[in-house]
CSV table of C-alpha atoms and ligand atoms in Angstrom, one decimal:
chain,number,residue,atom,x,y,z
Q,1,MET,CA,24.7,-39.8,91.1
Q,2,THR,CA,25.7,-40.1,87.6
Q,3,GLU,CA,23.5,-38.4,85.0
Q,4,LYS,CA,21.6,-40.6,82.6
Q,5,LYS,CA,20.0,-39.0,79.7
Q,6,ASN,CA,16.6,-40.7,79.5
Q,7,TYR,CA,15.1,-40.3,83.0
Q,8,GLY,CA,11.5,-39.3,82.9
Q,9,PHE,CA,10.0,-36.0,83.8
Q,10,THR,CA,9.4,-36.3,87.5
Q,11,THR,CA,12.8,-38.2,88.1
Q,12,THR,CA,14.7,-35.6,86.3
Q,13,ILE,CA,13.1,-32.8,88.3
Q,14,LEU,CA,13.4,-34.6,91.7
Q,15,HIS,CA,17.2,-35.5,91.3
Q,16,ASN,CA,18.2,-32.4,89.3
Q,17,ASP,CA,19.9,-30.4,92.1
Q,18,ARG,CA,21.9,-33.4,93.0
Q,19,GLN,CA,23.5,-33.6,89.6
Q,20,LYS,CA,25.8,-30.6,90.6
Q,21,GLY,CA,26.6,-31.6,94.0
Q,22,ILE,CA,24.8,-29.7,96.8
Q,23,GLU,CA,26.4,-28.0,99.9
Q,24,HIS,CA,26.6,-30.4,102.9
Q,25,GLY,CA,24.7,-33.1,101.3
Q,26,SER,CA,21.5,-31.1,101.4
Q,27,LEU,CA,18.9,-32.7,99.3
Q,28,HIS,CA,17.2,-29.3,98.4
Q,29,LYS,CA,19.3,-26.5,97.0
Q,30,PRO,CA,19.5,-24.2,100.0
Q,31,VAL,CA,18.0,-20.9,100.0
Q,32,HIS,CA,20.9,-18.4,99.5
Q,33,THR,CA,19.8,-15.0,100.6
Q,34,SER,CA,23.1,-13.1,100.1
Q,35,VAL,CA,22.7,-10.2,97.6
Q,36,ALA,CA,26.4,-9.9,97.0
Q,37,PHE,CA,29.1,-12.5,96.2
Q,38,GLY,CA,32.5,-12.1,97.3
Q,39,TYR,CA,35.8,-13.2,95.6
Q,40,ALA,CA,39.2,-13.5,97.3
Q,41,ASP,CA,40.9,-12.7,94.2
Q,42,ALA,CA,39.9,-9.3,92.6
Q,43,ARG,CA,40.9,-10.6,89.2
Q,44,GLN,CA,38.4,-13.3,89.4
Q,45,LEU,CA,35.6,-10.9,90.4
Q,46,ALA,CA,36.5,-8.8,87.3
Q,47,SER,CA,36.6,-11.8,85.1
Q,48,VAL,CA,33.1,-12.9,86.3
Q,49,PHE,CA,31.8,-9.5,85.5
Q,50,GLN,CA,33.3,-9.7,82.0
Q,51,GLY,CA,31.5,-13.0,81.6
Q,52,LYS,CA,34.9,-14.8,81.0
Q,53,GLU,CA,34.2,-17.2,83.9
Q,54,PRO,CA,31.0,-18.3,85.5
Q,55,GLY,CA,29.9,-17.0,88.8
Q,56,PHE,CA,27.4,-14.7,90.7
Q,57,ARG,CA,27.7,-10.9,90.7
Q,58,TYR,CA,24.7,-9.3,92.3
Q,59,GLY,CA,21.4,-10.7,93.3
Q,60,ARG,CA,19.3,-9.0,90.7
Q,61,GLN,CA,21.2,-10.8,87.9
Q,62,GLY,CA,21.2,-14.2,89.4
Q,63,ASN,CA,21.4,-16.2,92.7
Q,64,PRO,CA,22.3,-19.9,93.3
Q,65,THR,CA,18.8,-20.8,94.5
Q,66,VAL,CA,17.1,-19.2,91.5
Q,67,SER,CA,19.8,-20.7,89.1
Q,68,ALA,CA,18.9,-24.3,90.4
Q,69,LEU,CA,15.2,-23.5,89.5
Q,70,GLU,CA,16.2,-22.1,86.2
Q,71,ASP,CA,18.1,-25.3,85.5
Q,72,LYS,CA,14.9,-27.3,86.4
Q,73,VAL,CA,12.5,-25.2,84.2
Q,74,ASN,CA,15.1,-25.5,81.4
Q,75,LYS,CA,15.1,-29.3,81.7
Q,76,MET,CA,11.2,-29.3,81.7
Q,77,GLU,CA,11.2,-27.4,78.5
Q,78,GLN,CA,14.3,-29.0,77.0
Q,79,GLY,CA,15.6,-25.5,76.4
Q,80,VAL,CA,19.1,-24.1,75.9
Q,81,ALA,CA,18.8,-21.4,78.6
Q,82,THR,CA,16.2,-20.3,81.2
Q,83,LEU,CA,15.8,-17.1,83.2
Q,84,CYS,CA,13.5,-16.6,86.1
Q,85,PHE,CA,11.6,-13.5,87.0
Q,86,ALA,CA,9.5,-12.3,90.0
Q,87,THR,CA,6.2,-13.0,88.3
Q,88,GLY,CA,4.9,-14.3,85.0
Q,89,MET,CA,4.2,-10.7,84.1
Q,90,GLY,CA,7.9,-9.7,85.0
Q,91,ALA,CA,8.9,-12.4,82.4
Q,92,ILE,CA,6.6,-11.2,79.7
Q,93,GLY,CA,7.5,-7.6,80.4
Q,94,ALA,CA,11.2,-8.2,80.2
Q,95,VAL,CA,10.7,-9.7,76.8
Q,96,PHE,CA,9.1,-6.5,75.5
Q,97,GLN,CA,11.6,-4.4,77.3
Q,98,ALA,CA,14.6,-6.3,76.0
Q,99,LEU,CA,13.5,-7.0,72.4
Q,100,LEU,CA,11.2,-4.4,71.0
Q,101,ARG,CA,12.0,-0.9,69.8
Q,102,ALA,CA,9.6,2.0,68.5
Q,103,GLY,CA,8.4,1.3,65.0
Q,104,ASP,CA,8.4,-2.4,65.5
Q,105,HIS,CA,5.1,-4.5,64.9
Q,106,VAL,CA,3.8,-7.4,67.0
Q,107,VAL,CA,1.0,-10.0,66.2
Q,108,SER,CA,-0.7,-11.4,69.1
Q,109,SER,CA,-3.4,-13.7,69.7
Q,110,SER,CA,-6.6,-11.8,71.1
Q,111,PHE,CA,-7.4,-14.6,73.4
Q,112,LEU,CA,-5.0,-13.5,76.1
Q,113,PHE,CA,-4.5,-13.3,79.8
Q,114,GLY,CA,-6.0,-10.1,80.9
Q,115,ASN,CA,-2.7,-8.4,82.1
Q,116,THR,CA,-0.8,-9.4,79.0
Q,117,ASN,CA,-3.6,-7.7,77.0
Q,118,SER,CA,-3.2,-4.5,79.2
Q,119,LEU,CA,0.5,-4.8,78.8
Q,120,TRP,CA,0.1,-4.7,75.0
Q,121,GLN,CA,-2.0,-1.5,75.4
Q,122,THR,CA,1.0,0.1,77.2
Q,123,VAL,CA,3.4,-1.1,74.5
Q,124,ALA,CA,1.2,0.3,71.8
Q,125,GLY,CA,1.4,3.6,73.6
Q,126,GLN,CA,5.4,3.5,73.4
Q,127,GLY,CA,5.3,3.3,69.6
Q,128,VAL,CA,5.3,-0.4,69.0
Q,129,ALA,CA,2.2,-1.4,66.9
Q,130,VAL,CA,0.3,-4.5,68.1
Q,131,ASP,CA,-2.4,-6.3,66.0
Q,132,PHE,CA,-4.7,-8.8,67.7
Q,133,VAL,CA,-5.9,-11.8,65.6
Q,134,ASP,CA,-8.0,-14.9,66.2
Q,135,ALA,CA,-4.9,-17.3,66.5
Q,136,THR,CA,-7.1,-20.4,66.2
Q,137,GLU,CA,-6.5,-19.9,62.5
Q,138,VAL,CA,-3.1,-19.5,61.1
Q,139,ALA,CA,-4.5,-17.5,58.0
Q,140,ASN,CA,-5.4,-14.7,60.5
Q,141,VAL,CA,-1.8,-14.6,61.9
Q,142,ALA,CA,-0.3,-14.7,58.2
Q,143,ALA,CA,-2.7,-11.8,57.1
Q,144,ALA,CA,-1.5,-9.5,59.9
Q,145,ILE,CA,2.3,-10.0,59.4
Q,146,LYS,CA,4.2,-6.9,58.1
Q,147,PRO,CA,7.7,-6.3,57.1
Q,148,ASN,CA,8.6,-5.0,60.6
Q,149,THR,CA,6.8,-7.8,62.5
Q,150,ARG,CA,9.4,-8.8,65.2
Q,151,ILE,CA,7.3,-11.1,67.4
Q,152,VAL,CA,4.2,-13.4,67.1
Q,153,PHE,CA,2.7,-14.1,70.6
Q,154,VAL,CA,0.2,-16.8,71.6
Q,155,GLU,CA,-0.9,-18.8,74.6
Q,156,THR,CA,-1.5,-22.5,74.2
Q,157,ILE,CA,-4.9,-22.8,75.8
Q,158,ALA,CA,-6.3,-19.4,76.4
Q,159,ASN,CA,-7.4,-18.3,79.7
Q,160,PRO,CA,-10.5,-18.1,80.4
Q,161,ARG,CA,-12.2,-19.4,77.2
Q,162,THR,CA,-9.9,-22.1,76.5
Q,163,GLN,CA,-9.4,-21.4,72.7
Q,164,VAL,CA,-6.3,-23.4,71.3
Q,165,ALA,CA,-4.0,-21.6,69.1
Q,166,ASP,CA,-2.9,-23.2,65.8
Q,167,LEU,CA,0.2,-23.6,67.4
Q,168,LYS,CA,2.2,-26.0,64.8
Q,169,ARG,CA,1.0,-24.0,61.7
Q,170,ILE,CA,2.0,-20.6,63.3
Q,171,GLY,CA,5.3,-22.2,64.2
Q,172,GLU,CA,5.9,-23.0,60.6
Q,173,LEU,CA,4.9,-19.6,59.4
Q,174,CYS,CA,7.1,-17.8,61.8
Q,175,GLN,CA,10.0,-20.2,60.8
Q,176,GLU,CA,9.5,-19.3,57.2
Q,177,ARG,CA,9.3,-15.5,57.9
Q,178,GLY,CA,12.2,-15.5,60.3
Q,179,ILE,CA,9.8,-14.1,63.0
Q,180,LEU,CA,10.4,-14.7,66.8
Q,181,TYR,CA,7.7,-17.0,67.9
Q,182,ILE,CA,6.8,-16.7,71.8
Q,183,VAL,CA,4.4,-19.1,73.3
Q,184,ASP,CA,3.0,-18.8,76.9
Q,185,ASN,CA,2.8,-22.4,78.0
Q,186,THR,CA,1.3,-21.5,81.5
Q,187,MET,CA,-1.9,-23.3,80.8
Q,188,THR,CA,-0.5,-26.5,79.5
Q,189,THR,CA,2.8,-26.5,81.5
Q,190,PRO,CA,5.8,-28.4,80.2
Q,191,TYR,CA,4.4,-31.6,81.4
Q,192,LEU,CA,1.5,-31.5,79.0
Q,193,PHE,CA,3.3,-29.7,76.2
Q,194,GLN,CA,6.6,-28.3,75.1
Q,195,PRO,CA,6.3,-25.4,72.7
Q,196,LYS,CA,9.8,-26.2,71.3
Q,197,ALA,CA,8.1,-29.0,69.5
Q,198,VAL,CA,6.3,-26.5,67.3
Q,199,GLY,CA,9.0,-24.1,66.8
Q,200,ALA,CA,8.6,-21.6,69.5
Q,201,GLY,CA,11.9,-19.7,70.0
Q,202,LEU,CA,10.9,-18.4,73.5
Q,203,VAL,CA,8.5,-20.0,76.0
Q,204,VAL,CA,6.9,-18.2,78.9
Q,205,ASN,CA,5.8,-19.9,82.0
Q,206,ALA,CA,4.0,-18.2,85.0
Q,207,LEU,CA,5.6,-20.3,87.7
Q,208,THR,CA,3.0,-19.0,90.1
Q,209,LYS,CA,0.6,-21.3,88.6
Q,210,SER,CA,0.8,-25.0,88.0
Q,211,ILE,CA,4.6,-25.3,88.2
Q,212,GLY,CA,4.7,-23.8,91.7
Q,213,GLY,CA,1.4,-25.3,92.2
Q,214,HIS,CA,0.3,-24.3,95.6
Q,215,GLY,CA,-0.5,-20.6,95.5
Q,216,ASN,CA,2.3,-19.7,97.8
Q,217,ALA,CA,4.9,-18.0,95.6
Q,218,LEU,CA,5.0,-15.8,92.7
Q,219,GLY,CA,7.3,-16.4,89.8
Q,220,GLY,CA,7.9,-16.4,86.0
Q,221,SER,CA,10.3,-17.8,83.5
Q,222,LEU,CA,11.4,-17.5,79.9
Q,223,THR,CA,13.1,-20.4,78.1
Q,224,ASP,CA,15.2,-20.0,74.8
Q,225,THR,CA,14.4,-23.3,73.2
Q,226,GLY,CA,17.2,-22.9,70.6
Q,227,ALA,CA,14.7,-23.1,67.8
Q,228,TYR,CA,15.1,-19.4,66.8
Q,229,ASP,CA,18.0,-18.3,64.6
Q,230,TRP,CA,18.9,-15.1,66.4
Q,231,THR,CA,20.9,-13.9,63.4
Q,232,ARG,CA,17.5,-13.1,61.8
Q,233,PHE,CA,16.5,-10.8,64.7
Q,234,ALA,CA,16.8,-7.1,63.9
Q,235,ASN,CA,17.2,-5.8,67.4
Q,236,ILE,CA,20.3,-7.4,68.9
Q,237,PHE,CA,22.7,-4.9,70.2
Q,238,GLU,CA,26.2,-5.2,68.8
Q,239,ASN,CA,27.6,-5.6,72.3
Q,240,TYR,CA,25.6,-9.0,72.7
Q,241,LYS,CA,26.9,-10.5,69.4
Q,242,LYS,CA,30.3,-11.5,70.7
Q,243,ALA,CA,29.2,-15.1,71.8
Q,244,ALA,CA,27.7,-17.6,69.3
Q,245,PRO,CA,24.4,-16.6,67.7
Q,246,ALA,CA,22.5,-19.1,70.0
Q,247,GLN,CA,23.4,-17.0,73.1
Q,248,TRP,CA,22.5,-13.6,71.6
Q,249,GLY,CA,18.8,-13.5,72.7
Q,250,ILE,CA,19.2,-14.8,76.2
Q,251,THR,CA,22.2,-12.6,76.6
Q,252,GLN,CA,20.2,-9.4,75.7
Q,253,ILE,CA,17.3,-10.4,77.7
Q,254,ARG,CA,19.5,-11.2,80.8
Q,255,ALA,CA,21.1,-7.8,80.6
Q,256,LYS,CA,18.2,-5.5,79.3
Q,257,GLY,CA,15.3,-7.4,80.6
Q,258,LEU,CA,16.4,-9.0,83.9
Q,259,ARG,CA,19.4,-6.7,84.9
Q,260,ASP,CA,17.9,-3.3,83.8
Q,261,PHE,CA,14.1,-4.0,84.2
Q,262,GLY,CA,14.9,-5.7,87.6
Q,263,ALA,CA,11.9,-8.0,88.0
Q,264,SER,CA,14.1,-10.4,89.8
Q,265,LEU,CA,12.8,-13.7,91.3
Q,266,GLY,CA,13.8,-13.9,95.2
Q,267,PRO,CA,15.5,-17.0,96.6
Q,268,GLU,CA,12.6,-18.0,98.9
Q,269,ALA,CA,10.2,-17.8,96.3
Q,270,ALA,CA,12.5,-20.0,94.1
Q,271,HIS,CA,12.7,-22.5,96.8
Q,272,HIS,CA,8.9,-22.8,97.2
Q,273,ILE,CA,8.5,-23.1,93.4
Q,274,ALA,CA,11.3,-25.7,93.2
Q,275,VAL,CA,9.6,-27.8,95.8
Q,276,GLY,CA,6.1,-27.5,94.3
Q,277,ALA,CA,7.6,-28.4,90.8
Q,278,GLU,CA,8.6,-31.8,92.1
Q,279,THR,CA,4.9,-33.0,92.0
Q,280,LEU,CA,4.0,-31.1,88.7
Q,281,ALA,CA,3.2,-34.3,86.8
Q,282,LEU,CA,1.3,-35.9,89.6
Q,283,ARG,CA,-0.8,-32.9,90.1
Q,284,MET,CA,-1.5,-32.4,86.5
Q,285,GLU,CA,-2.7,-36.0,86.1
Q,286,ARG,CA,-5.2,-35.4,88.9
Q,287,THR,CA,-6.3,-31.9,88.0
Q,288,CYS,CA,-6.8,-32.7,84.3
Q,289,ALA,CA,-8.9,-35.8,85.3
Q,290,ASN,CA,-11.0,-33.8,87.5
Q,291,ALA,CA,-11.3,-31.0,85.0
Q,292,MET,CA,-12.6,-33.7,82.4
Q,293,ALA,CA,-15.1,-35.1,84.9
Q,294,LEU,CA,-16.4,-31.7,85.9
Q,295,ALA,CA,-16.7,-30.5,82.2
Q,296,GLU,CA,-18.7,-33.6,81.4
Q,297,LEU,CA,-20.9,-33.0,84.4
Q,298,LEU,CA,-21.6,-29.4,83.5
Q,299,GLU,CA,-22.2,-30.1,79.8
Q,300,SER,CA,-24.9,-32.5,80.7
Q,301,ASP,CA,-26.7,-30.2,83.0
Q,302,GLU,CA,-29.7,-28.4,81.6
Q,303,ARG,CA,-29.0,-25.3,83.8
Q,304,VAL,CA,-25.6,-24.7,82.1
Q,305,ALA,CA,-25.7,-23.0,78.6
Q,306,ALA,CA,-22.2,-23.5,77.6
Q,307,VAL,CA,-19.0,-25.3,78.8
Q,308,TYR,CA,-15.5,-24.5,77.3
Q,309,TYR,CA,-12.9,-27.3,77.9
Q,310,PRO,CA,-10.6,-28.7,75.2
Q,311,GLY,CA,-11.3,-32.2,76.4
Q,312,LEU,CA,-14.8,-32.1,75.3
Q,313,LYS,CA,-15.5,-33.4,71.8
Q,314,SER,CA,-17.9,-30.1,71.4
Q,315,HIS,CA,-14.8,-27.9,71.7
Q,316,PRO,CA,-13.8,-26.4,68.3
Q,317,GLN,CA,-10.1,-27.3,68.9
Q,318,HIS,CA,-10.6,-30.6,70.5
Q,319,GLY,CA,-8.7,-32.2,67.6
Q,320,ILE,CA,-5.6,-29.8,67.9
Q,321,SER,CA,-5.6,-30.2,71.7
Q,322,SER,CA,-5.7,-34.0,71.4
Q,323,GLU,CA,-2.8,-34.1,68.9
Q,324,LEU,CA,-0.6,-31.7,70.8
Q,325,PHE,CA,-1.1,-32.0,74.4
Q,326,ARG,CA,-0.8,-35.0,76.7
Q,327,SER,CA,-4.1,-34.0,78.5
Q,328,HIS,CA,-6.5,-31.0,78.2
Q,329,GLY,CA,-5.4,-28.9,81.2
Q,330,SER,CA,-6.9,-28.1,84.5
Q,331,LEU,CA,-8.9,-25.0,83.4
Q,332,LEU,CA,-12.3,-24.7,82.2
Q,333,SER,CA,-15.2,-22.0,81.9
Q,334,PHE,CA,-18.9,-22.2,81.5
Q,335,GLU,CA,-22.0,-19.9,81.2
Q,336,LEU,CA,-25.2,-20.5,83.3
Q,337,LYS,CA,-28.6,-20.2,81.5
Q,338,ASP,CA,-30.2,-16.8,81.8
Q,339,GLY,CA,-32.1,-16.3,85.0
Q,340,ILE,CA,-29.7,-18.1,87.2
Q,341,ASP,CA,-27.7,-15.5,89.2
Q,342,CYS,CA,-24.0,-16.6,88.9
Q,343,PHE,CA,-23.1,-14.8,92.3
Q,344,ASP,CA,-25.7,-17.0,94.1
Q,345,PHE,CA,-24.5,-20.0,92.3
Q,346,LEU,CA,-20.9,-19.2,93.4
Q,347,ASN,CA,-22.1,-18.7,97.0
Q,348,ARG,CA,-23.7,-22.0,97.2
Q,349,LEU,CA,-20.3,-23.8,96.5
Q,350,LYS,CA,-18.7,-25.1,99.5
Q,351,LEU,CA,-15.4,-26.5,98.3
Q,352,ALA,CA,-14.7,-24.3,95.3
Q,353,ILE,CA,-13.3,-21.0,96.5
Q,354,PRO,CA,-14.1,-17.7,94.9
Q,355,ALA,CA,-10.5,-16.5,94.2
Q,356,SER,CA,-8.5,-15.3,91.3
Q,357,ASN,CA,-5.5,-17.6,91.0
Q,358,LEU,CA,-5.1,-20.7,89.0
Q,359,GLY,CA,-3.1,-23.8,89.0
Q,360,ASP,CA,-3.6,-24.1,92.8
Q,361,THR,CA,-4.0,-27.4,94.4
Q,362,ARG,CA,-7.5,-26.0,95.5
Q,363,THR,CA,-10.4,-25.6,93.1
Q,364,LEU,CA,-10.8,-21.8,92.6
Q,365,ILE,CA,-13.7,-20.2,90.7
Q,366,ILE,CA,-14.4,-16.7,89.5
Q,367,PRO,CA,-16.9,-14.5,87.5
Q,368,VAL,CA,-14.7,-13.3,84.8
Q,369,ALA,CA,-16.4,-10.2,83.5
Q,370,HIS,CA,-16.9,-8.7,87.0
Q,371,THR,CA,-13.4,-9.3,88.2
Q,372,ILE,CA,-10.2,-10.2,86.2
Q,373,PHE,CA,-11.7,-8.9,82.8
Q,374,PHE,CA,-13.8,-6.0,84.3
Q,375,GLU,CA,-11.4,-3.1,83.6
Q,376,MET,CA,-11.1,-3.7,79.8
Q,377,GLY,CA,-14.8,-2.9,79.4
Q,378,ALA,CA,-17.7,-4.8,77.7
Q,379,GLU,CA,-16.7,-4.2,73.9
Q,380,ARG,CA,-13.2,-5.6,74.3
Q,381,ARG,CA,-14.6,-8.5,76.5
Q,382,ALA,CA,-17.0,-9.2,73.7
Q,383,SER,CA,-14.4,-9.3,71.1
Q,384,MET,CA,-12.5,-11.9,73.2
Q,385,GLY,CA,-15.6,-14.2,73.4
Q,386,ILE,CA,-16.2,-13.3,77.2
Q,387,ALA,CA,-19.8,-13.4,78.0
Q,388,GLU,CA,-20.9,-11.4,80.9
Q,389,SER,CA,-21.9,-14.5,82.8
Q,390,LEU,CA,-18.7,-16.5,82.1
Q,391,ILE,CA,-17.4,-18.5,85.1
Q,392,ARG,CA,-13.9,-19.7,85.2
Q,393,VAL,CA,-12.9,-22.8,87.1
Q,394,SER,CA,-9.3,-23.7,88.0
Q,395,VAL,CA,-9.5,-27.2,89.0
Q,396,GLY,CA,-7.7,-28.4,92.0
Q,397,ILE,CA,-6.6,-32.0,93.3
Q,398,GLU,CA,-9.7,-32.5,95.5
Q,399,ASP,CA,-11.2,-36.0,95.5
Q,400,THR,CA,-13.2,-36.2,92.3
Q,401,ASP,CA,-16.6,-37.2,93.9
Q,402,ASP,CA,-16.3,-34.4,96.4
Q,403,LEU,CA,-15.9,-31.9,93.7
Q,404,LEU,CA,-18.5,-33.2,91.4
Q,405,GLU,CA,-20.9,-33.4,94.3
Q,406,ASP,CA,-20.1,-29.7,95.3
Q,407,PHE,CA,-21.0,-28.5,91.7
Q,408,SER,CA,-24.2,-30.6,91.4
Q,409,CYS,CA,-25.5,-29.6,94.7
Q,410,ALA,CA,-24.8,-25.9,93.8
Q,411,LEU,CA,-26.6,-26.3,90.4
Q,412,GLU,CA,-29.6,-27.8,92.1
Q,413,GLY,CA,-29.7,-25.0,94.5
Q,414,CYS,CA,-29.2,-26.8,97.8
R,501,PLP,C1,-1.0,-15.8,85.5
R,501,PLP,C2,-0.5,-15.7,84.1
R,501,PLP,C3,0.4,-14.9,83.7
R,501,PLP,C4,1.0,-14.0,84.7
R,501,PLP,O1,1.8,-14.6,85.8
R,501,PLP,P1,1.8,-13.9,87.2
R,501,PLP,O2,3.0,-14.6,87.9
R,501,PLP,O3,0.5,-13.8,87.8
R,501,PLP,O4,2.5,-12.6,86.9
R,501,PLP,C5,0.8,-14.9,82.5
R,501,PLP,N1,0.2,-15.8,81.4
R,501,PLP,C6,-0.8,-16.5,81.9
R,501,PLP,C7,-1.4,-17.4,80.8
R,501,PLP,C8,-1.2,-16.6,83.2
R,501,PLP,O5,-2.2,-17.4,83.6
């Protein structure tokens, strides 16, 4: 198969492994379980170790199956290089491990995935100052920036309240100030949005979610989009400045983040995720349409106090979401009116499953304050706009009518 430049999203992912020629004509990149890679010529081993020629050294730093997935994610994000990690948190943790030093400052959106929020608290205890701001307004980010600000970190659509960051203007601000802009694209996926388009230098994807898509493997990735000029980054070690500046960031993250931190993706998980990724676009079309229909149903129901979904005209960032994203995502959240017990409501649902994952093919539903945001306490929850009765729905690919009926029925109390 010869490579053509302009294949569509799904065609590119489906046929990507074959571009490099797969062993035995296999159609999937095989699961290579070997930890070590042997070389007949010891000089070649040395030259692979010294980065003078390509090749695998040891499973923690890379593996052919993982590398094939990295190549696919890189194509989806149109990046210059992508690294995979054992989990999404592994990818985010590696960024901070590899790129931050005591005395640095980070500006982060306050509307964050719960464990990322917790990780920031850890980092703060290690001498890195973190300021949380309402990133739906670029002015808040601008006001928080200091001379030692190294990173601005935001999510596209925040989980669970669905606030949409002022992505484009924050990108312009970071570009102007020479600050590394990191966007967690998990909620939108590269099918709905490529953060490179708004100047993100690094893109995070929790592959566990929609990209893998079936809730059967954990994984995460970091993509260097090529948009950031690494010569403006204060924390690159001299040792990693030997190649062209475009390579500095990813080289340091590979060594300090992946190799030393060790949250490496296993080949079996990489295989599951790669198979799931083949249908990302198809699944997103369906889950986004289902989410829109469910959001409309909930919004029109008098027993529902509030619905948060960027596809609704009532959503404060509906305009930005419509402008930047192909569609508004598969996650929504809502609050029931006082007097309706959210646990009783959840127990009446027959299809939607009480569970904490998202981006699965099945619809999953969770009472946020009592589970994933429990540990942080009521005060921090309130500052993040998380009501005690908030229910998050990760909408799956069920037939739309079945899904709507399940929710109507549970609302009516049947
Ligand atoms: C789930 C998630 C992560 C973490 O991914 P894991 O694979 O569960 O570690 C990070 N960011 C967002 C937005 C997520 O939803």
